[in-house]
Coordinates of C-alpha atoms in Angstrom, one line a residue:
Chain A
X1 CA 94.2 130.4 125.4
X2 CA 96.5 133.0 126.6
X3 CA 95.9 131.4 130.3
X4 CA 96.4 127.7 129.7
X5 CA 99.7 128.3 127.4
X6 CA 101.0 130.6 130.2
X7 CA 99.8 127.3 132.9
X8 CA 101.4 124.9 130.6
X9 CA 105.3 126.9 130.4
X10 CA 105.0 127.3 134.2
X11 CA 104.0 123.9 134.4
X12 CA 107.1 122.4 132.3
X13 CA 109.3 125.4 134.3
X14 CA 108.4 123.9 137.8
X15 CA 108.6 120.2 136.4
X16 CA 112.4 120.7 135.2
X17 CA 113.3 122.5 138.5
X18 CA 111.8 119.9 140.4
X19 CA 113.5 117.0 138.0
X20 CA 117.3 119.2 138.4
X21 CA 116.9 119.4 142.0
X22 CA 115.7 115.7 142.8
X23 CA 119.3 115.1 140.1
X24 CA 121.3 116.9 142.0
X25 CA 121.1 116.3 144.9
X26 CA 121.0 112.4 144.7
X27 CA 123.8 112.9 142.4
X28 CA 126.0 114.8 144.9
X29 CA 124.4 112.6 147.7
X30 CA 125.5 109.7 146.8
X31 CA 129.0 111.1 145.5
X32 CA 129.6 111.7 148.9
X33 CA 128.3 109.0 150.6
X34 CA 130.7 106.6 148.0
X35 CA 133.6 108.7 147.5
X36 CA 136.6 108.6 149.7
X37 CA 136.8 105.2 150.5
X38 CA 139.5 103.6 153.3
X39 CA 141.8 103.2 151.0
X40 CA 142.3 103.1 147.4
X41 CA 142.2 99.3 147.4
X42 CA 138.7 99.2 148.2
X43 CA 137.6 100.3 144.4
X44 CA 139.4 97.2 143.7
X45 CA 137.4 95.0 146.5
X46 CA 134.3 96.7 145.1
X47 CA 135.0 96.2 141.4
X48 CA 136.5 92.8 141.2
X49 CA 134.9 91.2 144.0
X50 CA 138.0 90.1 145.7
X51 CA 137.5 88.3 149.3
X52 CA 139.2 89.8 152.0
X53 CA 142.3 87.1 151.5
X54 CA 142.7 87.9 148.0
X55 CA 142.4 91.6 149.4
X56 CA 145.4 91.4 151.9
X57 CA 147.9 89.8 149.4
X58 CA 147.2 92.4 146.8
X59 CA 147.9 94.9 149.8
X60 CA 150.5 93.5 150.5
X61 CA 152.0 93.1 146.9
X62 CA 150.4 96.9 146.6
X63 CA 152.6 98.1 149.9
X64 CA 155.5 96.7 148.7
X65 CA 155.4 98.1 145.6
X66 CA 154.3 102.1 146.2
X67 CA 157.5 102.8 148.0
X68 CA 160.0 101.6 145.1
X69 CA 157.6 103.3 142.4
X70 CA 157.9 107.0 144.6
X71 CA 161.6 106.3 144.6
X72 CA 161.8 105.7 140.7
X73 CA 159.1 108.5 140.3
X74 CA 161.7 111.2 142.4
X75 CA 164.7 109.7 140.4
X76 CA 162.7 110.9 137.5
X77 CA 161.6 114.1 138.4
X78 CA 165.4 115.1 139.1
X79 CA 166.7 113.8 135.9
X80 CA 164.2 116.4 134.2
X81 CA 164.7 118.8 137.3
X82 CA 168.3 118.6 135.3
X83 CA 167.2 118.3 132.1
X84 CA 165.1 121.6 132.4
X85 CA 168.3 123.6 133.8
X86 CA 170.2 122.4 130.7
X87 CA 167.4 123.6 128.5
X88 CA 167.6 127.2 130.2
X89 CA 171.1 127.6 130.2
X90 CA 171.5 127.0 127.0
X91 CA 174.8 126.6 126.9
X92 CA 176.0 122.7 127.2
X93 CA 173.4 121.6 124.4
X94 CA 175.6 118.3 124.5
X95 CA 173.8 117.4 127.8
X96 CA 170.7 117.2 126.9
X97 CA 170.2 114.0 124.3
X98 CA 172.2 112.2 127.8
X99 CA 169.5 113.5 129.9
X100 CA 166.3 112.3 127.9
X101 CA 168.2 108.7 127.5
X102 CA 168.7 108.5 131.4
X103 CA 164.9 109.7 131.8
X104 CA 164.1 107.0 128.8
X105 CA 166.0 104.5 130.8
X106 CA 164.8 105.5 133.9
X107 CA 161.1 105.1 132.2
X108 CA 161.5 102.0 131.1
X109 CA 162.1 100.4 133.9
X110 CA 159.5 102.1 135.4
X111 CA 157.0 100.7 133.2
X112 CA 158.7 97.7 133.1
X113 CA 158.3 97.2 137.3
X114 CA 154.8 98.9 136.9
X115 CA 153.3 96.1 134.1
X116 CA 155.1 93.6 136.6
X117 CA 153.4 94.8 139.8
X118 CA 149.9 94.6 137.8
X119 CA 151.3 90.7 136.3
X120 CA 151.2 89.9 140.1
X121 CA 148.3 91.8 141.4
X122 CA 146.0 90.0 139.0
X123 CA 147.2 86.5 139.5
X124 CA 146.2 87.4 143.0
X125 CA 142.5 87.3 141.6
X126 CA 140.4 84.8 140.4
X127 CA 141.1 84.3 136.4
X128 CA 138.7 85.8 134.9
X129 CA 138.9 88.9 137.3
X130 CA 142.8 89.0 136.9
X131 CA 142.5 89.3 132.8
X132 CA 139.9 92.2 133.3
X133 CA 142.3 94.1 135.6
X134 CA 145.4 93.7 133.2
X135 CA 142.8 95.1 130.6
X136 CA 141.6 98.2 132.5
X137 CA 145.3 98.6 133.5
X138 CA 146.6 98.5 130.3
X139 CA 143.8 101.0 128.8
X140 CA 145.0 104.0 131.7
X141 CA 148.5 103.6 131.3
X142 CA 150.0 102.5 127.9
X143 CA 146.6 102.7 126.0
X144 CA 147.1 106.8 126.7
X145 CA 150.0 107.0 125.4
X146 CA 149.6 104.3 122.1
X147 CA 146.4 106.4 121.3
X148 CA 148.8 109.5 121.2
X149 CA 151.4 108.0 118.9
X150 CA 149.0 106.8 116.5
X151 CA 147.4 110.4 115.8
X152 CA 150.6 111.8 115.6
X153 CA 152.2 109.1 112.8
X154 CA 148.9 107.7 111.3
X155 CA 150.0 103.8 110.7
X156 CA 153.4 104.1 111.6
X157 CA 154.2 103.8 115.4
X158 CA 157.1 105.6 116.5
X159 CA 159.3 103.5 119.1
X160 CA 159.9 105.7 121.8
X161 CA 159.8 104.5 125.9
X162 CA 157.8 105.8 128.2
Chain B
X1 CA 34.2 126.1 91.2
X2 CA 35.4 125.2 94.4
X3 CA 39.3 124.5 93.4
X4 CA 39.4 127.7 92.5
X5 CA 38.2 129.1 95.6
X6 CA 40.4 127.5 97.5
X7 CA 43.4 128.4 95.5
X8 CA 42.3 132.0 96.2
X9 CA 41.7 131.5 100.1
X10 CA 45.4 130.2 99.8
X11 CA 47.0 133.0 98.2
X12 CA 45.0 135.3 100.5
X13 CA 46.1 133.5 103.8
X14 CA 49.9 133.5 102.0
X15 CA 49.7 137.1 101.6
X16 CA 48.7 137.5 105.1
X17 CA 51.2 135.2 106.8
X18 CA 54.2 137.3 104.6
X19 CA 52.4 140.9 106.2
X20 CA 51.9 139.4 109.7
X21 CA 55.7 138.5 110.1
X22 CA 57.6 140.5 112.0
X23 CA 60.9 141.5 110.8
X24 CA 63.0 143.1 113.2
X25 CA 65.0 146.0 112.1
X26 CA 69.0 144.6 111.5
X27 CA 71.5 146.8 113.3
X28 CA 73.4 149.0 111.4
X29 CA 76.8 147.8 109.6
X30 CA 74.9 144.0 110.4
X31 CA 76.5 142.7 107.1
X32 CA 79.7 144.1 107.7
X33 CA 80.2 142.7 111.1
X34 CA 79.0 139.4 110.4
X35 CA 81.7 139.2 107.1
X36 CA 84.3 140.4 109.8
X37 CA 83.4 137.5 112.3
X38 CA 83.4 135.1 109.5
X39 CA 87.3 136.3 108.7
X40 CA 88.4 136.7 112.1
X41 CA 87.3 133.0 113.0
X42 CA 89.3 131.7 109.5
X43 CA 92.6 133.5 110.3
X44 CA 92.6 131.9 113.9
X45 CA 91.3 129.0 113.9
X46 CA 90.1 127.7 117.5
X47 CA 91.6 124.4 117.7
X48 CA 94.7 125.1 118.6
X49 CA 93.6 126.9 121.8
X50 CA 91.0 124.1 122.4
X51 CA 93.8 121.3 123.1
X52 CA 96.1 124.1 125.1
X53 CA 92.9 124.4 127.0
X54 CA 92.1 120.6 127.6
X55 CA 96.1 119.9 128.3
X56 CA 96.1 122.8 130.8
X57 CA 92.5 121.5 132.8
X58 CA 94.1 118.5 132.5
X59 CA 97.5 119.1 134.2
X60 CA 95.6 121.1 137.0
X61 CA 93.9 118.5 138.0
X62 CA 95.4 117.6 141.6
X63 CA 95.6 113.8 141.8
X64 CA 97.4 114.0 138.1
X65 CA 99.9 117.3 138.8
X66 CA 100.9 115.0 142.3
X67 CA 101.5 111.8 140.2
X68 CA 103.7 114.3 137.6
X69 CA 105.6 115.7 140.7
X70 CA 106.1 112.5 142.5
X71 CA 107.0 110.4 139.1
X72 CA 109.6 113.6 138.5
X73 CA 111.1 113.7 141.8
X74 CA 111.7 109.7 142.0
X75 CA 112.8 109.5 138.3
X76 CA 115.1 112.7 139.3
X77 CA 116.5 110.5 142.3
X78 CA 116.9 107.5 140.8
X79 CA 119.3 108.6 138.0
X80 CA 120.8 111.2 139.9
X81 CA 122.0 108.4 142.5
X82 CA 122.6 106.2 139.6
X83 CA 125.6 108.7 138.1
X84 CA 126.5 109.8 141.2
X85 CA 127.8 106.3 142.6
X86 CA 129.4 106.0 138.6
X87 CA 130.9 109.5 139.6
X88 CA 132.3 108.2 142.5
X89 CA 133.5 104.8 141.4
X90 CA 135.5 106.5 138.4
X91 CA 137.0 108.9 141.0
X92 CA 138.2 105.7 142.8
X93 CA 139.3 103.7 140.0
X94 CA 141.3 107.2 138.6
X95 CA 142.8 107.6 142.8
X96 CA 143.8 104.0 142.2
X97 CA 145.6 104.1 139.0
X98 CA 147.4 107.2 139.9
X99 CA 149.1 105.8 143.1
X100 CA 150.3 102.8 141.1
X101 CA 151.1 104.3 137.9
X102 CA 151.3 108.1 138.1
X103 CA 154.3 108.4 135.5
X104 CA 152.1 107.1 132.7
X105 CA 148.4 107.8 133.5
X106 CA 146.5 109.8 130.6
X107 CA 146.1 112.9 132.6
X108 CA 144.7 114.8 129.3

């Protein structure tokens, strides 16, 4: 008896070893071979099954856009660049509410040329593609940021822009 | 008269089957080890090790431990590829929403 429960644990032993290693290795096999696409539009290609036209105007929309959002993005990161000096000096404490309403502002629009750029990159798609890629869009960038002002005020959503 | 010979020749030929049967001599502490066998066998009963038994001839046989490795290995592969190209698609999905909206991505 001894015997056959010391055959049946090394049994089950080599059986899980065998079943993590066949995992693994597909697992990181096929990581590889799907990761690091040309470029990042071809998730896009992939997901919403665009056609290669549909494909070049979003690049081209896409193109177009990345270069104004780095600028905005830099403009940003001085303002609070700025805003972090104030905080360390300490001593012009009058500064500071100006420096979180020109990163608000600078925010806003932001978000406001960010939701336009994905406005125009899904009327690029078919319908019913377009509405799902507004959706997902949505859900990374303001769903984040709704889901965190909801735990922090229960029912009532504060209004504040970013 | 002859009933009751008979009934005479039968106790006679009783009384000589009982003396003509040999009855070994028991070993010593018989009793004893007998009760002790009988006790042993209760506490442990045997069925447990007679289905660890059949389960382990079973799994050594070699045409069903191959179809266990093979059906482990492909089963393995299959789901490993499986969340490995949802790995990889996520990965995407998160490079792409970063490059157009890294200011407001959850990046918790």
């Amino acid at each position: 008896m001894k015997r056959s429960l010391l055959i049946l644990l090394a049994a089950l032993a080599l059986g899980a070893a065998l079943f993590a290693g066949a995992y693994f290795a597909a697992h990181r096999a096929s990581e590889l071979c799907c990761a690091r696409p040309a470029d990042d539009l071809n998730w896009l290609q992939l997901e919403f099954h665009l056609s290669n036209a549909e494909l070049a105007r979003i690049r081209e929309l896409h193109e177009g856009y990345l270069p104004q959002c780095a600028e905005r993005c830099a403009r940003i990161a001085e303002k609070k660049r700025e805003l972090d000096a104030l905080l360390g000096s300490g001593t012009n404490a009058t500064g500071v509410p100006v420096k979180q309403a020109e990163i608000a502002a600078l925010r806003a629009e932001c978000q406001s040329n960010m939701l336009a750029h994905f406005v125009a990159v899904s009327q690029a798609m078919p319908p019913a593609q377009g509405d799902r890629y507004l959706a997902e869009m949505k859900k990374f960038t303001l769903g984040a940021h709704e889901k965190i002002e909801q735990s922090m005020s229960g029912d009532c959503v504060h209004e504040h822009s970013h | 008269m002859a009933g009751a010979k008979n009934e005479y020749e039968d106790s006679k030929l009783s009384v000589w089957l009982r003396e003509s049967r040999a009855t070994p001599a028991l070993p010593s502490r018989f009793q004893e080890n007998v009760w002790r066998r009988i006790e042993s066998t209760a506490a442990a009963p045997e069925k447990s090790g007679n289905w660890l038994d059949a389960l382990a001839a079973l799994i050594l046989r070699p045409r069903l431990a191959f179809a266990g490795v093979a059906l482990l290995l492909l089963t393995g592969t299959l789901l490993g590829a499986q969340s490995g190209v949802q790995t990889a698609r996520h990965a995407a999905q998160m490079r792409y929403v970063a490059a157009v909206a890294h200011e407001f991505t959850d990046r918790q």
